[in-house]
Tab-separated table of C-alpha atoms in Angstrom:
chain	number	residue	atom	x	y	z
J	1	VAL	CA	11.751	277.198	159.075
J	2	ILE	CA	14.368	278.492	161.523
J	3	ARG	CA	15.122	275.361	163.576
J	4	LEU	CA	15.491	271.672	162.746
J	5	ARG	CA	15.866	269.270	165.677
J	6	PRO	CA	16.153	265.442	165.683
J	7	SER	CA	14.931	263.288	168.545
J	8	VAL	CA	17.487	261.331	170.561
J	9	ASP	CA	16.813	258.122	168.629
J	10	GLY	CA	16.513	259.917	165.268
J	11	ALA	CA	12.967	258.645	164.679
J	12	ILE	CA	11.351	262.105	164.856
J	13	VAL	CA	12.375	265.459	163.414
J	14	ALA	CA	10.947	268.734	164.715
J	15	THR	CA	10.748	271.973	162.743
J	16	CYS	CA	10.184	275.439	164.201
J	17	ALA	CA	9.040	278.531	162.336
J	18	LEU	CA	8.268	282.133	163.287
J	19	ASN	CA	4.771	281.943	161.842
J	20	GLY	CA	3.502	278.717	163.338
J	21	ALA	CA	3.665	275.825	165.742
J	22	ALA	CA	6.486	273.364	166.119
J	23	ILE	CA	5.756	270.346	163.919
J	24	LEU	CA	6.896	266.784	164.609
J	25	TRP	CA	7.636	264.616	161.557
J	26	ASP	CA	8.327	260.932	161.080
J	27	ALA	CA	11.987	260.821	159.990
J	28	GLY	CA	11.461	257.717	157.876
J	29	SER	CA	8.323	258.601	155.947
J	30	GLY	CA	8.157	262.383	156.246
J	31	ALA	CA	4.612	262.137	157.577
J	32	GLU	CA	3.430	264.827	159.973
J	33	LEU	CA	2.903	263.345	163.438
J	34	ARG	CA	1.758	266.258	165.596
J	35	ARG	CA	1.700	270.031	165.939
J	36	VAL	CA	2.784	271.502	169.258
J	37	ASP	CA	0.799	274.720	169.262
J	38	GLY	CA	-0.697	275.250	172.705
J	39	ARG	CA	1.391	278.394	173.311
J	40	GLY	CA	1.563	279.829	169.804
J	41	ALA	CA	4.636	279.876	167.580
J	42	ALA	CA	7.684	278.028	168.892
J	43	ILE	CA	11.093	279.312	167.803
J	44	ASP	CA	13.190	276.562	169.383
J	45	LEU	CA	12.669	272.979	170.563
J	46	VAL	CA	14.720	270.353	172.337
J	47	PHE	CA	13.783	266.713	172.841
J	48	HIS	CA	14.049	265.233	176.322
J	49	PRO	CA	16.482	262.298	176.503
J	50	ASP	CA	13.669	260.004	177.709
J	51	GLY	CA	12.073	260.248	174.245
J	52	GLU	CA	8.695	261.035	175.781
J	53	ARG	CA	8.853	264.816	176.137
J	54	ALA	CA	10.011	267.957	174.357
J	55	VAL	CA	10.563	271.563	175.438
J	56	THR	CA	9.683	274.593	173.321
J	57	ALA	CA	10.682	278.261	173.418
J	58	ASN	CA	7.457	280.127	172.807
J	59	ILE	CA	6.929	283.542	171.291
J	60	GLY	CA	4.109	283.697	173.852
J	61	ARG	CA	6.729	284.551	176.513
J	62	GLY	CA	7.662	281.304	178.150
J	63	ALA	CA	9.028	277.798	177.811
J	64	SER	CA	6.848	274.705	177.915
J	65	VAL	CA	7.369	270.979	178.436
J	66	TRP	CA	5.098	268.777	176.300
J	67	ARG	CA	4.250	265.090	176.279
J	68	LEU	CA	4.848	263.793	172.786
J	69	ALA	CA	2.237	261.023	172.887
J	70	ASP	CA	-0.756	263.354	173.094
J	71	GLY	CA	0.617	266.908	172.956
J	72	ALA	CA	-0.361	267.696	176.544
J	73	GLU	CA	1.487	270.539	178.247
J	74	LEU	CA	3.164	269.182	181.391
J	75	LEU	CA	4.891	272.350	182.578
J	76	HIS	CA	5.005	276.024	181.657
J	77	VAL	CA	7.859	278.271	182.783
J	78	PRO	CA	6.802	281.942	182.457
J	79	HIS	CA	9.303	284.604	181.364
J	80	ASP	CA	9.032	288.388	181.309
J	81	GLY	CA	10.505	288.540	177.818
J	82	LEU	CA	10.664	286.500	174.634
J	83	VAL	CA	12.354	283.106	175.065
J	84	GLU	CA	14.650	282.284	172.178
J	85	THR	CA	16.708	279.252	173.228
J	86	VAL	CA	15.961	276.044	175.145
J	87	ARG	CA	18.539	273.402	176.084
J	88	LEU	CA	18.564	270.329	178.359
J	89	ASP	CA	21.439	268.517	180.007
J	90	ALA	CA	22.093	264.875	179.108
J	91	ARG	CA	19.844	263.595	181.891
J	92	GLY	CA	17.015	266.003	181.202
J	93	GLU	CA	17.118	267.372	184.734
J	94	ARG	CA	18.050	271.004	184.029
J	95	LEU	CA	16.630	273.390	181.458
J	96	LEU	CA	18.493	276.391	180.051
J	97	THR	CA	16.619	279.312	178.487
J	98	THR	CA	17.723	282.632	177.018
J	99	SER	CA	15.365	285.577	176.814
J	100	TYR	CA	15.167	289.314	176.274
J	101	GLY	CA	12.649	292.048	176.993
J	102	ASP	CA	13.617	294.294	174.076
J	103	TYR	CA	16.122	293.337	171.383
J	104	GLN	CA	17.950	296.680	171.637
J	105	ARG	CA	17.517	297.660	175.299
J	106	GLY	CA	17.105	294.348	177.115
J	107	PRO	CA	17.081	293.059	179.731
J	108	PHE	CA	19.075	290.093	178.416
J	109	ALA	CA	19.302	286.923	180.491
J	110	ALA	CA	20.209	283.243	180.498
J	111	ARG	CA	18.508	281.142	183.171
J	112	VAL	CA	18.559	277.549	184.393
J	113	TRP	CA	15.460	275.803	185.747
J	114	ASP	CA	14.585	272.476	187.289
J	115	ALA	CA	13.130	270.706	184.250
J	116	ALA	CA	10.644	268.710	186.322
J	117	THR	CA	9.229	271.477	188.537
J	118	GLY	CA	10.160	274.745	186.844
J	119	ALA	CA	11.942	275.963	189.982
J	120	PRO	CA	14.597	278.600	189.191
J	121	LEU	CA	18.262	277.706	189.652
J	122	GLY	CA	21.201	279.771	188.388
J	123	ALA	CA	20.861	282.894	186.220
J	124	MET	CA	23.133	285.346	184.435
J	125	GLN	CA	22.293	288.858	183.276
J	126	HIS	CA	24.110	290.101	180.181
J	127	SER	CA	24.799	293.575	178.837
J	128	ARG	CA	23.839	292.610	175.278
J	129	TYR	CA	21.655	290.227	173.341
J	130	VAL	CA	22.636	286.621	174.142
J	131	GLU	CA	23.574	285.339	170.716
J	132	VAL	CA	24.389	281.819	171.832
J	133	ALA	CA	24.277	279.798	175.053
J	134	GLU	CA	24.788	276.135	175.897
J	135	LEU	CA	24.259	273.893	178.915
J	136	SER	CA	26.935	271.270	179.527
J	137	PRO	CA	25.896	267.610	179.180
J	138	CYS	CA	26.709	267.066	182.860
J	139	GLY	CA	24.336	269.913	183.772
J	140	ARG	CA	26.912	271.742	185.883
J	141	PHE	CA	28.072	274.544	183.597
J	142	VAL	CA	26.577	277.148	181.280
J	143	ALA	CA	28.485	279.086	178.629
J	144	SER	CA	26.805	282.202	177.264
J	145	ALA	CA	27.887	284.918	174.832
J	146	GLY	CA	26.054	288.151	175.542
J	147	ASP	CA	28.800	290.662	176.323
J	148	ALA	CA	31.432	292.466	174.278
J	149	GLY	CA	34.826	290.773	174.297
J	150	PHE	CA	34.214	287.596	176.282
J	151	VAL	CA	32.143	284.483	176.910
J	152	ARG	CA	30.955	283.762	180.437
J	153	VAL	CA	31.160	280.308	182.006
J	154	TRP	CA	28.996	279.975	185.104
J	155	ASP	CA	27.576	277.530	187.608
J	156	ALA	CA	24.195	276.229	186.455
J	157	ALA	CA	22.924	275.710	190.000
J	158	THR	CA	23.932	279.037	191.557
J	159	GLY	CA	24.671	281.465	188.709
J	160	ALA	CA	28.169	282.110	190.090
J	161	GLU	CA	30.598	283.152	187.365
J	162	LEU	CA	33.463	280.672	187.008
J	163	ALA	CA	35.461	282.156	184.121
J	164	ARG	CA	35.518	284.839	181.431
J	165	LEU	CA	36.885	283.641	178.109
J	166	PRO	CA	38.334	286.541	176.066
J	167	HIS	CA	37.349	286.847	172.398
J	168	ARG	CA	38.271	289.586	169.962
J	169	ALA	CA	35.178	289.095	167.803
J	170	ARG	CA	31.596	287.882	167.977
J	171	VAL	CA	31.078	284.289	169.003
J	172	ARG	CA	28.728	282.358	166.729
J	173	ALA	CA	28.705	278.905	168.337
J	174	LEU	CA	29.571	277.051	171.537
J	175	ALA	CA	29.952	273.342	172.242
J	176	PHE	CA	30.710	271.346	175.363
J	177	ALA	CA	32.610	268.079	175.085
J	178	PRO	CA	30.849	264.898	176.212
J	179	VAL	CA	31.181	264.049	179.885
J	180	THR	CA	34.200	262.081	181.055
J	181	ALA	CA	32.029	259.269	182.485
J	182	PRO	CA	28.594	257.857	181.580
J	183	VAL	CA	25.766	260.134	182.628
J	184	THR	CA	22.952	258.998	184.880
J	185	ALA	CA	20.192	257.371	182.874
J	186	PRO	CA	17.397	259.819	181.985
J	187	VAL	CA	14.253	259.758	184.094
J	188	THR	CA	11.036	259.147	182.189
J	189	ALA	CA	7.900	261.252	182.439
J	190	THR	CA	6.538	258.711	184.947
J	191	GLY	CA	9.560	259.158	187.196
J	192	ALA	CA	11.186	255.769	186.516
J	193	ALA	CA	14.834	255.551	185.490
J	194	THR	CA	15.363	253.996	182.079
J	195	ASP	CA	18.483	252.153	183.279
J	196	ALA	CA	20.728	251.809	186.275
J	197	ALA	CA	22.096	255.143	187.483
J	198	THR	CA	25.840	255.784	187.312
J	199	ASP	CA	28.160	258.607	188.254
J	200	GLY	CA	27.377	261.511	185.986
J	201	GLY	CA	30.930	262.659	185.265
J	202	THR	CA	31.860	266.217	184.312
J	203	SER	CA	32.230	268.168	181.069
J	204	ARG	CA	35.883	269.242	180.868
J	205	LEU	CA	36.172	271.065	177.530
J	206	LEU	CA	34.377	273.944	175.825
J	207	ALA	CA	34.846	274.944	172.175
J	208	THR	CA	33.905	278.361	170.807
J	209	ALA	CA	33.589	279.529	167.199
J	210	GLY	CA	34.139	283.155	166.228
J	211	VAL	CA	33.656	285.417	163.248
J	212	ASP	CA	37.430	285.990	163.409
J	213	GLY	CA	37.820	282.500	161.912
J	214	ILE	CA	39.182	280.933	165.103
J	215	ALA	CA	37.785	277.999	167.053
J	216	ARG	CA	39.140	278.044	170.578
J	217	LEU	CA	39.319	275.180	173.055
J	218	PHE	CA	39.084	275.932	176.780
J	219	ARG	CA	39.490	273.816	179.902
J	220	LEU	CA	36.679	273.752	182.445
J	221	PRO	CA	35.984	275.098	184.928
J	222	ASP	CA	38.944	277.511	185.082
J	223	GLY	CA	38.700	278.643	181.437
J	224	ALA	CA	42.362	278.038	180.527
J	225	LEU	CA	42.966	278.298	176.760
J	226	LEU	CA	44.251	274.956	175.443
J	227	GLY	CA	44.439	275.586	171.697
J	228	GLU	CA	43.174	277.375	168.580
J	229	LEU	CA	42.004	276.080	165.193
J	230	ARG	CA	41.779	278.425	162.227
J	231	HIS	CA	39.640	278.914	159.129
J	232	ALA	CA	40.191	281.542	156.436
J	233	LYS	CA	36.851	283.185	157.298
J	234	ALA	CA	34.264	283.218	160.081
J	235	ILE	CA	33.365	279.930	161.747
J	236	GLU	CA	29.621	279.421	162.063
J	237	SER	CA	29.369	276.028	163.759
J	238	VAL	CA	31.393	273.787	166.064
J	239	ARG	CA	30.657	270.290	167.419
J	240	PHE	CA	32.486	267.533	169.293
J	241	ASP	CA	32.223	263.953	168.136
J	242	PRO	CA	30.374	261.630	170.575
J	243	ALA	CA	33.636	260.326	172.035
J	244	GLY	CA	35.054	263.823	172.567
J	245	GLY	CA	38.299	263.120	170.708
J	246	ALA	CA	37.592	265.179	167.600
J	247	LEU	CA	36.084	268.554	166.746
J	248	LEU	CA	34.070	269.479	163.651
J	249	THR	CA	33.984	273.085	162.430
J	250	ALA	CA	32.154	274.760	159.548
J	251	GLY	CA	33.022	278.186	158.185
J	252	ARG	CA	32.235	280.872	155.647
J	253	ASP	CA	35.312	279.792	153.707
J	254	HIS	CA	33.087	277.019	152.288
J	255	THR	CA	34.818	274.275	154.254
J	256	ALA	CA	33.848	271.872	157.009
J	257	ARG	CA	36.848	270.478	158.837
J	258	LEU	CA	37.323	267.549	161.206
J	259	TRP	CA	40.141	268.039	163.699
J	260	THR	CA	41.622	265.211	165.779
J	261	LEU	CA	42.430	266.597	169.211
J	262	ARG	CA	45.930	265.811	170.435
J	263	ALA	CA	46.283	263.399	173.338
J	264	ASP	CA	48.351	265.883	175.342
J	265	LEU	CA	45.677	268.534	174.882
J	266	LEU	CA	42.963	266.174	176.090
J	267	ALA	CA	45.157	265.166	179.021
J	268	GLY	CA	45.359	268.820	180.002
J	269	ALA	CA	41.606	268.861	180.495
J	270	ALA	CA	41.489	265.721	182.632
């Protein structure tokens, strides 16, 4: 098993493995609910915020949107290479994928698609394997690490580069802070909004985790460095709390640390 993903409400857990289909499990009982295997082995999965759909990254060269109720494939987005990562924004409107043609020679790309139609939006070519990429909850920004010495931040709709964030070592994880206002309610598979729509807000902070033992906090969209948090060894994971006021890091120094972000630092990202 190489991926473990919970549904939005925590009722379902999905597992992904290199040698088989994605499997959906009942989180309470552990019972197997369904196998998503229409496109072969799935190496990544993300649940749609409407709770009715999921997206898989398929070894069969593409990404697919599935209906959870019956396992029907609703959309397939072909790729020239192997798709390794799938991400959705908080409304489920945009889909981020990373892919490569050959692990050593490329091409290496991160792309954004309309999650309902599969229409291509922004894209970014990288010089190296894209080790990690994330789509902001607001759906406006992508951060991707696939070049030596920096992380790119770019516009999800157009692919225009907004900032290059310098790093002295490999970046192992990225995390966007929650949006600064409630996001628009997700649209269900039938096209109906689950609640009244509101202004989507904007993601204003990005955290990165490096093998140099430093978690860095950047302002969006200009990429200004706001602060650094340090472990004794490489940091492998970084996450914001749901309110965006704290950051959780986990490192090879056998520690997980919860950092409260200073009010003045948060004000600098407003």
